[in-house]
Amino acid sequence: MPINGAVPGADDTLGGRIVAAREARGLSTAQLARRLGVKSATLQNWESDRSEPRSNKLSMLAGLLNVSPTWLINGRGEPPSGFDAGPIDVPQTRLQLIEIRRKADRLVADIDALLARLD
């Protein structure tokens, strides 16, 4: 199981998760756009990460796709039923975790430096 319920793979962006959930529900872009009351081009922009839905549309989108808004936003939680995340790319995931750790270590160092300045 992925860490914190995150789903790895091509759905690592909001747009990718919208596509994955839409396909898991068996909907075309035009069908989902019509149900949301937006133009197909607008939905295509969301799916390609050129723009993002407003919060009210994000909530509607989550409801229509039967996923949580949290999963759409950051991939945490339950993916849509019928969604196959596929196998985890262990070497790639390891590299990503190492990079996240480096960033976290830099943040801790920055926090410590700022706290030292306050003392």
Tab-separated table of N, CA, C and O in Angstrom, residues 8-119:
chain	number	residue	atom	x	y	z
A	8	PRO	N	0.336	6.175	-6.680
A	8	PRO	CA	1.427	6.530	-7.568
A	8	PRO	C	1.024	6.402	-9.027
A	8	PRO	O	0.011	5.801	-9.352
A	9	GLY	N	1.833	6.942	-9.918
A	9	GLY	CA	1.626	6.730	-11.335
A	9	GLY	C	1.326	8.007	-12.086
A	9	GLY	O	1.666	9.100	-11.658
A	10	ALA	N	0.644	7.848	-13.212
A	10	ALA	CA	0.360	8.971	-14.096
A	10	ALA	C	-0.629	9.954	-13.493
A	10	ALA	O	-0.804	11.047	-13.998
A	11	ASP	N	-1.268	9.560	-12.427
A	11	ASP	CA	-2.278	10.422	-11.809
A	11	ASP	C	-1.688	11.243	-10.668
A	11	ASP	O	-2.333	11.474	-9.667
A	12	ASP	N	-0.462	11.709	-10.842
A	12	ASP	CA	0.198	12.432	-9.762
A	12	ASP	C	-0.075	13.937	-9.789
A	12	ASP	O	0.555	14.693	-9.078
A	13	THR	N	-1.027	14.364	-10.607
A	13	THR	CA	-1.459	15.761	-10.622
A	13	THR	C	-2.971	15.786	-10.518
A	13	THR	O	-3.643	14.773	-10.738
A	14	LEU	N	-3.511	16.932	-10.210
A	14	LEU	CA	-4.960	17.078	-10.160
A	14	LEU	C	-5.568	16.650	-11.487
A	14	LEU	O	-6.517	15.866	-11.530
A	15	GLY	N	-5.013	17.135	-12.576
A	15	GLY	CA	-5.541	16.785	-13.892
A	15	GLY	C	-5.487	15.292	-14.166
A	15	GLY	O	-6.439	14.708	-14.686
A	16	GLY	N	-4.378	14.673	-13.793
A	16	GLY	CA	-4.245	13.232	-13.991
A	16	GLY	C	-5.252	12.451	-13.178
A	16	GLY	O	-5.809	11.443	-13.640
A	17	ARG	N	-5.525	12.917	-11.967
A	17	ARG	CA	-6.514	12.236	-11.130
A	17	ARG	C	-7.930	12.439	-11.667
A	17	ARG	O	-8.763	11.536	-11.596
A	18	ILE	N	-8.201	13.617	-12.233
A	18	ILE	CA	-9.514	13.838	-12.854
A	18	ILE	C	-9.705	12.852	-14.002
A	18	ILE	O	-10.745	12.204	-14.120
A	19	VAL	N	-8.689	12.727	-14.847
A	19	VAL	CA	-8.767	11.790	-15.974
A	19	VAL	C	-8.971	10.368	-15.465
A	19	VAL	O	-9.843	9.633	-15.959
A	20	ALA	N	-8.170	9.956	-14.474
A	20	ALA	CA	-8.257	8.589	-13.956
A	20	ALA	C	-9.646	8.305	-13.395
A	20	ALA	O	-10.228	7.245	-13.660
A	21	ALA	N	-10.195	9.247	-12.631
A	21	ALA	CA	-11.514	9.046	-12.029
A	21	ALA	C	-12.602	9.060	-13.101
A	21	ALA	O	-13.547	8.270	-13.047
A	22	ARG	N	-12.468	9.949	-14.073
A	22	ARG	CA	-13.462	10.017	-15.156
A	22	ARG	C	-13.477	8.706	-15.933
A	22	ARG	O	-14.540	8.140	-16.218
A	23	GLU	N	-12.286	8.205	-16.260
A	23	GLU	CA	-12.204	6.951	-17.004
A	23	GLU	C	-12.704	5.774	-16.179
A	23	GLU	O	-13.354	4.873	-16.713
A	24	ALA	N	-12.415	5.786	-14.869
A	24	ALA	CA	-12.905	4.710	-13.993
A	24	ALA	C	-14.432	4.693	-13.962
A	24	ALA	O	-15.036	3.638	-13.799
A	25	ARG	N	-15.056	5.850	-14.124
A	25	ARG	CA	-16.523	5.941	-14.149
A	25	ARG	C	-17.085	5.698	-15.547
A	25	ARG	O	-18.296	5.650	-15.725
A	26	GLY	N	-16.209	5.565	-16.540
A	26	GLY	CA	-16.666	5.298	-17.903
A	26	GLY	C	-17.307	6.491	-18.581
A	26	GLY	O	-18.168	6.335	-19.446
A	27	LEU	N	-16.865	7.695	-18.210
A	27	LEU	CA	-17.424	8.916	-18.789
A	27	LEU	C	-16.464	9.523	-19.802
A	27	LEU	O	-15.251	9.499	-19.612
A	28	SER	N	-17.016	10.102	-20.844
A	28	SER	CA	-16.206	10.864	-21.788
A	28	SER	C	-16.021	12.271	-21.229
A	28	SER	O	-16.746	12.697	-20.314
A	29	THR	N	-15.096	12.992	-21.810
A	29	THR	CA	-14.889	14.386	-21.399
A	29	THR	C	-16.165	15.189	-21.621
A	29	THR	O	-16.579	15.961	-20.759
A	30	ALA	N	-16.797	14.986	-22.772
A	30	ALA	CA	-18.027	15.731	-23.091
A	30	ALA	C	-19.143	15.404	-22.097
A	30	ALA	O	-19.865	16.310	-21.657
A	31	GLN	N	-19.292	14.132	-21.738
A	31	GLN	CA	-20.339	13.747	-20.793
A	31	GLN	C	-20.126	14.403	-19.426
A	31	GLN	O	-21.061	14.945	-18.838
A	32	LEU	N	-18.884	14.336	-18.931
A	32	LEU	CA	-18.607	14.917	-17.622
A	32	LEU	C	-18.753	16.435	-17.660
A	32	LEU	O	-19.327	17.032	-16.744
A	33	ALA	N	-18.273	17.067	-18.709
A	33	ALA	CA	-18.385	18.521	-18.830
A	33	ALA	C	-19.859	18.934	-18.814
A	33	ALA	O	-20.231	19.896	-18.131
A	34	ARG	N	-20.690	18.208	-19.538
A	34	ARG	CA	-22.128	18.521	-19.589
A	34	ARG	C	-22.744	18.406	-18.193
A	34	ARG	O	-23.504	19.268	-17.762
A	35	ARG	N	-22.392	17.347	-17.453
A	35	ARG	CA	-22.936	17.162	-16.103
A	35	ARG	C	-22.469	18.249	-15.141
A	35	ARG	O	-23.169	18.601	-14.195
A	36	LEU	N	-21.255	18.761	-15.376
A	36	LEU	CA	-20.711	19.820	-14.516
A	36	LEU	C	-21.223	21.203	-14.902
A	36	LEU	O	-21.081	22.148	-14.139
A	37	GLY	N	-21.766	21.307	-16.127
A	37	GLY	CA	-22.211	22.607	-16.617
A	37	GLY	C	-21.062	23.483	-17.073
A	37	GLY	O	-21.114	24.703	-16.949
A	38	VAL	N	-20.000	22.850	-17.596
A	38	VAL	CA	-18.855	23.594	-18.127
A	38	VAL	C	-18.607	23.148	-19.559
A	38	VAL	O	-19.106	22.109	-20.006
A	39	LYS	N	-17.831	23.929	-20.282
A	39	LYS	CA	-17.464	23.564	-21.651
A	39	LYS	C	-16.443	22.426	-21.615
A	39	LYS	O	-15.650	22.312	-20.673
A	40	SER	N	-16.460	21.612	-22.664
A	40	SER	CA	-15.484	20.520	-22.763
A	40	SER	C	-14.065	21.064	-22.703
A	40	SER	O	-13.185	20.450	-22.097
A	41	ALA	N	-13.847	22.224	-23.330
A	41	ALA	CA	-12.508	22.824	-23.320
A	41	ALA	C	-12.062	23.163	-21.901
A	41	ALA	O	-10.882	23.021	-21.564
A	42	THR	N	-12.996	23.587	-21.063
A	42	THR	CA	-12.660	23.892	-19.667
A	42	THR	C	-12.212	22.632	-18.950
A	42	THR	O	-11.177	22.626	-18.270
A	43	LEU	N	-12.973	21.551	-19.107
A	43	LEU	CA	-12.597	20.287	-18.478
A	43	LEU	C	-11.264	19.788	-19.025
A	43	LEU	O	-10.420	19.301	-18.269
A	44	GLN	N	-11.045	19.931	-20.315
A	44	GLN	CA	-9.768	19.516	-20.908
A	44	GLN	C	-8.606	20.312	-20.323
A	44	GLN	O	-7.523	19.766	-20.095
A	45	ASN	N	-8.829	21.590	-20.047
A	45	ASN	CA	-7.790	22.407	-19.414
A	45	ASN	C	-7.489	21.916	-18.006
A	45	ASN	O	-6.343	21.905	-17.575
A	46	TRP	N	-8.527	21.502	-17.265
A	46	TRP	CA	-8.312	20.948	-15.928
A	46	TRP	C	-7.532	19.651	-16.026
A	46	TRP	O	-6.600	19.418	-15.270
A	47	GLU	N	-7.934	18.798	-16.982
A	47	GLU	CA	-7.296	17.486	-17.120
A	47	GLU	C	-5.846	17.587	-17.575
A	47	GLU	O	-5.043	16.702	-17.292
A	48	SER	N	-5.502	18.644	-18.278
A	48	SER	CA	-4.124	18.817	-18.740
A	48	SER	C	-3.330	19.752	-17.826
A	48	SER	O	-2.219	20.161	-18.173
A	49	ASP	N	-3.914	20.094	-16.684
A	49	ASP	CA	-3.259	20.943	-15.678
A	49	ASP	C	-2.915	22.337	-16.194
A	49	ASP	O	-1.989	22.969	-15.714
A	50	ARG	N	-3.699	22.825	-17.151
A	50	ARG	CA	-3.509	24.204	-17.618
A	50	ARG	C	-4.291	25.184	-16.764
A	50	ARG	O	-3.994	26.368	-16.736
A	51	SER	N	-5.311	24.667	-16.078
A	51	SER	CA	-6.074	25.476	-15.124
A	51	SER	C	-6.677	24.526	-14.102
A	51	SER	O	-6.590	23.309	-14.253
A	52	GLU	N	-7.273	25.098	-13.065
A	52	GLU	CA	-7.863	24.291	-11.995
A	52	GLU	C	-9.296	24.733	-11.758
A	52	GLU	O	-9.620	25.911	-11.912
A	53	PRO	N	-10.146	23.783	-11.376
A	53	PRO	CA	-11.534	24.155	-11.089
A	53	PRO	C	-11.637	24.977	-9.809
A	53	PRO	O	-10.821	24.823	-8.900
A	54	ARG	N	-12.638	25.835	-9.766
A	54	ARG	CA	-12.933	26.552	-8.524
A	54	ARG	C	-13.468	25.550	-7.515
A	54	ARG	O	-13.867	24.446	-7.861
A	55	SER	N	-13.493	25.952	-6.262
A	55	SER	CA	-13.860	25.014	-5.199
A	55	SER	C	-15.252	24.426	-5.380
A	55	SER	O	-15.464	23.244	-5.110
A	56	ASN	N	-16.217	25.226	-5.846
A	56	ASN	CA	-17.561	24.682	-6.019
A	56	ASN	C	-17.598	23.630	-7.124
A	56	ASN	O	-18.271	22.612	-7.004
A	57	LYS	N	-16.843	23.842	-8.193
A	57	LYS	CA	-16.788	22.856	-9.280
A	57	LYS	C	-15.976	21.634	-8.851
A	57	LYS	O	-16.280	20.515	-9.247
A	58	LEU	N	-14.955	21.853	-8.049
A	58	LEU	CA	-14.168	20.727	-7.538
A	58	LEU	C	-15.042	19.813	-6.696
A	58	LEU	O	-14.980	18.593	-6.817
A	59	SER	N	-15.885	20.410	-5.875
A	59	SER	CA	-16.796	19.631	-5.041
A	59	SER	C	-17.794	18.858	-5.903
A	59	SER	O	-18.057	17.672	-5.662
A	60	MET	N	-18.354	19.515	-6.915
A	60	MET	CA	-19.272	18.841	-7.836
A	60	MET	C	-18.563	17.715	-8.570
A	60	MET	O	-19.110	16.622	-8.735
A	61	LEU	N	-17.351	17.989	-9.008
A	61	LEU	CA	-16.546	17.007	-9.732
A	61	LEU	C	-16.323	15.764	-8.878
A	61	LEU	O	-16.515	14.636	-9.337
A	62	ALA	N	-15.935	15.973	-7.632
A	62	ALA	CA	-15.711	14.846	-6.719
A	62	ALA	C	-16.991	14.032	-6.555
A	62	ALA	O	-16.951	12.797	-6.587
A	63	GLY	N	-18.110	14.706	-6.399
A	63	GLY	CA	-19.382	14.011	-6.251
A	63	GLY	C	-19.747	13.203	-7.483
A	63	GLY	O	-20.159	12.041	-7.386
A	64	LEU	N	-19.602	13.799	-8.654
A	64	LEU	CA	-19.937	13.096	-9.893
A	64	LEU	C	-19.007	11.917	-10.157
A	64	LEU	O	-19.412	10.919	-10.752
A	65	LEU	N	-17.754	12.049	-9.721
A	65	LEU	CA	-16.775	10.985	-9.962
A	65	LEU	C	-16.714	9.983	-8.812
A	65	LEU	O	-15.960	9.017	-8.865
A	66	ASN	N	-17.491	10.250	-7.768
A	66	ASN	CA	-17.558	9.363	-6.604
A	66	ASN	C	-16.193	9.182	-5.934
A	66	ASN	O	-15.781	8.070	-5.601
A	67	VAL	N	-15.491	10.304	-5.778
A	67	VAL	CA	-14.215	10.326	-5.060
A	67	VAL	C	-14.258	11.489	-4.088
A	67	VAL	O	-15.105	12.370	-4.196
A	68	SER	N	-13.330	11.504	-3.150
A	68	SER	CA	-13.293	12.628	-2.211
A	68	SER	C	-12.548	13.800	-2.856
A	68	SER	O	-11.654	13.593	-3.681
A	69	PRO	N	-12.914	15.022	-2.483
A	69	PRO	CA	-12.156	16.171	-2.966
A	69	PRO	C	-10.682	16.069	-2.586
A	69	PRO	O	-9.809	16.472	-3.356
A	70	THR	N	-10.395	15.486	-1.412
A	70	THR	CA	-9.009	15.326	-0.969
A	70	THR	C	-8.232	14.452	-1.940
A	70	THR	O	-7.086	14.745	-2.273
A	71	TRP	N	-8.856	13.374	-2.414
A	71	TRP	CA	-8.162	12.508	-3.368
A	71	TRP	C	-7.897	13.262	-4.661
A	71	TRP	O	-6.806	13.169	-5.225
A	72	LEU	N	-8.862	14.043	-5.118
A	72	LEU	CA	-8.638	14.812	-6.345
A	72	LEU	C	-7.498	15.808	-6.171
A	72	LEU	O	-6.646	15.943	-7.037
A	73	ILE	N	-7.479	16.483	-5.036
A	73	ILE	CA	-6.490	17.533	-4.824
A	73	ILE	C	-5.080	16.977	-4.658
A	73	ILE	O	-4.138	17.466	-5.273
A	74	ASN	N	-4.916	15.953	-3.809
A	74	ASN	CA	-3.548	15.520	-3.509
A	74	ASN	C	-3.300	14.016	-3.600
A	74	ASN	O	-2.226	13.550	-3.255
A	75	GLY	N	-4.296	13.257	-4.033
A	75	GLY	CA	-4.084	11.817	-4.208
A	75	GLY	C	-4.108	11.009	-2.930
A	75	GLY	O	-3.826	9.821	-2.949
A	76	ARG	N	-4.467	11.622	-1.818
A	76	ARG	CA	-4.522	10.908	-0.551
A	76	ARG	C	-5.937	10.389	-0.327
A	76	ARG	O	-6.901	11.077	-0.608
A	77	GLY	N	-6.035	9.182	0.189
A	77	GLY	CA	-7.344	8.605	0.437
A	77	GLY	C	-7.670	7.528	-0.579
A	77	GLY	O	-6.790	7.025	-1.278
A	78	GLU	N	-8.936	7.225	-0.665
A	78	GLU	CA	-9.386	6.140	-1.529
A	78	GLU	C	-9.496	6.599	-2.979
A	78	GLU	O	-10.175	7.577	-3.273
A	79	PRO	N	-8.845	5.876	-3.894
A	79	PRO	CA	-9.019	6.179	-5.319
A	79	PRO	C	-10.397	5.705	-5.762
A	79	PRO	O	-11.078	4.994	-5.022
A	80	PRO	N	-10.817	6.091	-6.962
A	80	PRO	CA	-12.132	5.635	-7.424
A	80	PRO	C	-12.180	4.120	-7.555
A	80	PRO	O	-11.169	3.487	-7.868
A	81	SER	N	-13.352	3.534	-7.292
A	81	SER	CA	-13.483	2.089	-7.449
A	81	SER	C	-13.257	1.746	-8.918
A	81	SER	O	-13.632	2.494	-9.811
A	82	GLY	N	-12.600	0.636	-9.144
A	82	GLY	CA	-12.277	0.232	-10.505
A	82	GLY	C	-10.980	0.829	-11.002
A	82	GLY	O	-10.546	0.558	-12.114
A	83	PHE	N	-10.333	1.663	-10.182
A	83	PHE	CA	-9.084	2.300	-10.575
A	83	PHE	C	-7.927	1.381	-10.239
A	83	PHE	O	-7.818	0.889	-9.135
A	84	ASP	N	-7.065	1.137	-11.206
A	84	ASP	CA	-5.898	0.293	-10.998
A	84	ASP	C	-4.661	1.175	-11.032
A	84	ASP	O	-4.295	1.701	-12.083
A	85	ALA	N	-4.031	1.359	-9.884
A	85	ALA	CA	-2.845	2.209	-9.797
A	85	ALA	C	-1.634	1.557	-10.435
A	85	ALA	O	-0.670	2.224	-10.761
A	86	GLY	N	-1.686	0.241	-10.615
A	86	GLY	CA	-0.548	-0.449	-11.203
A	86	GLY	C	0.558	-0.632	-10.182
A	86	GLY	O	0.460	-0.201	-9.039
A	87	PRO	N	1.635	-1.285	-10.594
A	87	PRO	CA	2.732	-1.538	-9.660
A	87	PRO	C	3.500	-0.260	-9.337
A	87	PRO	O	3.538	0.674	-10.136
A	88	ILE	N	4.094	-0.246	-8.161
A	88	ILE	CA	4.918	0.887	-7.748
A	88	ILE	C	6.286	0.742	-8.387
A	88	ILE	O	6.886	-0.326	-8.369
A	89	ASP	N	6.791	1.831	-8.958
A	89	ASP	CA	8.141	1.873	-9.506
A	89	ASP	C	9.078	2.149	-8.325
A	89	ASP	O	9.279	3.291	-7.926
A	90	VAL	N	9.626	1.063	-7.752
A	90	VAL	CA	10.404	1.177	-6.511
A	90	VAL	C	11.619	2.097	-6.674
A	90	VAL	O	11.817	2.997	-5.844
A	91	PRO	N	12.450	1.945	-7.705
A	91	PRO	CA	13.603	2.853	-7.813
A	91	PRO	C	13.182	4.318	-7.930
A	91	PRO	O	13.775	5.187	-7.290
A	92	GLN	N	12.154	4.594	-8.721
A	92	GLN	CA	11.694	5.972	-8.888
A	92	GLN	C	11.113	6.506	-7.582
A	92	GLN	O	11.363	7.636	-7.195
A	93	THR	N	10.332	5.685	-6.901
A	93	THR	CA	9.749	6.099	-5.624
A	93	THR	C	10.837	6.366	-4.598
A	93	THR	O	10.765	7.330	-3.837
A	94	ARG	N	11.867	5.528	-4.577
A	94	ARG	CA	12.992	5.731	-3.666
A	94	ARG	C	13.663	7.075	-3.939
A	94	ARG	O	13.946	7.845	-3.014
A	95	LEU	N	13.888	7.401	-5.208
A	95	LEU	CA	14.507	8.688	-5.562
A	95	LEU	C	13.621	9.855	-5.133
A	95	LEU	O	14.122	10.869	-4.628
A	96	GLN	N	12.318	9.708	-5.323
A	96	GLN	CA	11.401	10.770	-4.914
A	96	GLN	C	11.427	10.962	-3.397
A	96	GLN	O	11.424	12.094	-2.909
A	97	LEU	N	11.468	9.858	-2.660
A	97	LEU	CA	11.514	9.957	-1.201
A	97	LEU	C	12.818	10.586	-0.727
A	97	LEU	O	12.820	11.381	0.224
A	98	ILE	N	13.932	10.248	-1.363
A	98	ILE	CA	15.216	10.852	-1.013
A	98	ILE	C	15.171	12.357	-1.241
A	98	ILE	O	15.627	13.143	-0.402
A	99	GLU	N	14.584	12.774	-2.357
A	99	GLU	CA	14.485	14.206	-2.658
A	99	GLU	C	13.575	14.911	-1.652
A	99	GLU	O	13.877	16.007	-1.181
A	100	ILE	N	12.482	14.282	-1.289
A	100	ILE	CA	11.589	14.862	-0.283
A	100	ILE	C	12.312	14.993	1.053
A	100	ILE	O	12.195	16.009	1.740
A	101	ARG	N	13.088	13.973	1.427
A	101	ARG	CA	13.859	14.020	2.671
A	101	ARG	C	14.852	15.170	2.629
A	101	ARG	O	15.018	15.894	3.607
A	102	ARG	N	15.553	15.359	1.500
A	102	ARG	CA	16.511	16.474	1.367
A	102	ARG	C	15.813	17.813	1.570
A	102	ARG	O	16.317	18.693	2.266
A	103	LYS	N	14.653	17.955	0.935
A	103	LYS	CA	13.900	19.205	1.080
A	103	LYS	C	13.472	19.407	2.533
A	103	LYS	O	13.555	20.519	3.058
A	104	ALA	N	13.028	18.345	3.172
A	104	ALA	CA	12.614	18.432	4.575
A	104	ALA	C	13.802	18.823	5.455
A	104	ALA	O	13.673	19.655	6.360
A	105	ASP	N	14.966	18.222	5.202
A	105	ASP	CA	16.158	18.559	5.972
A	105	ASP	C	16.534	20.030	5.796
A	105	ASP	O	16.911	20.704	6.756
A	106	ARG	N	16.411	20.543	4.553
A	106	ARG	CA	16.698	21.959	4.314
A	106	ARG	C	15.713	22.842	5.064
A	106	ARG	O	16.083	23.874	5.631
A	107	LEU	N	14.450	22.441	5.080
A	107	LEU	CA	13.443	23.210	5.809
A	107	LEU	C	13.723	23.219	7.303
A	107	LEU	O	13.603	24.255	7.958
A	108	VAL	N	14.107	22.072	7.839
A	108	VAL	CA	14.438	21.997	9.272
A	108	VAL	C	15.613	22.919	9.575
A	108	VAL	O	15.607	23.655	10.573
A	109	ALA	N	16.625	22.911	8.708
A	109	ALA	CA	17.790	23.783	8.912
A	109	ALA	C	17.371	25.255	8.860
A	109	ALA	O	17.827	26.068	9.680
A	110	ASP	N	16.500	25.605	7.923
A	110	ASP	CA	16.014	26.985	7.826
A	110	ASP	C	15.221	27.377	9.072
A	110	ASP	O	15.366	28.481	9.595
A	111	ILE	N	14.382	26.475	9.553
A	111	ILE	CA	13.596	26.740	10.763
A	111	ILE	C	14.526	26.932	11.960
A	111	ILE	O	14.364	27.872	12.749
A	112	ASP	N	15.527	26.057	12.082
A	112	ASP	CA	16.469	26.167	13.192
A	112	ASP	C	17.225	27.494	13.128
A	112	ASP	O	17.422	28.149	14.161
A	113	ALA	N	17.615	27.915	11.941
A	113	ALA	CA	18.337	29.176	11.795
A	113	ALA	C	17.444	30.359	12.181
A	113	ALA	O	17.896	31.278	12.871
A	114	LEU	N	16.196	30.321	11.760
A	114	LEU	CA	15.278	31.408	12.123
A	114	LEU	C	15.000	31.430	13.619
A	114	LEU	O	14.931	32.504	14.237
A	115	LEU	N	14.828	30.267	14.216
A	115	LEU	CA	14.618	30.213	15.661
A	115	LEU	C	15.842	30.725	16.408
A	115	LEU	O	15.705	31.428	17.425
A	116	ALA	N	17.030	30.420	15.920
A	116	ALA	CA	18.265	30.896	16.558
A	116	ALA	C	18.339	32.431	16.483
A	116	ALA	O	18.806	33.072	17.425
A	117	ARG	N	17.884	32.997	15.373
A	117	ARG	CA	17.891	34.461	15.241
A	117	ARG	C	16.936	35.108	16.220
A	117	ARG	O	17.139	36.243	16.652
A	118	LEU	N	15.856	34.394	16.568
A	118	LEU	CA	14.876	34.947	17.503
A	118	LEU	C	15.366	34.909	18.940
A	118	LEU	O	14.892	35.681	19.781
A	119	ASP	N	16.286	34.001	19.235
A	119	ASP	CA	16.773	33.854	20.616
A	119	ASP	C	17.799	34.882	20.987
A	119	ASP	O	18.341	35.636	20.394
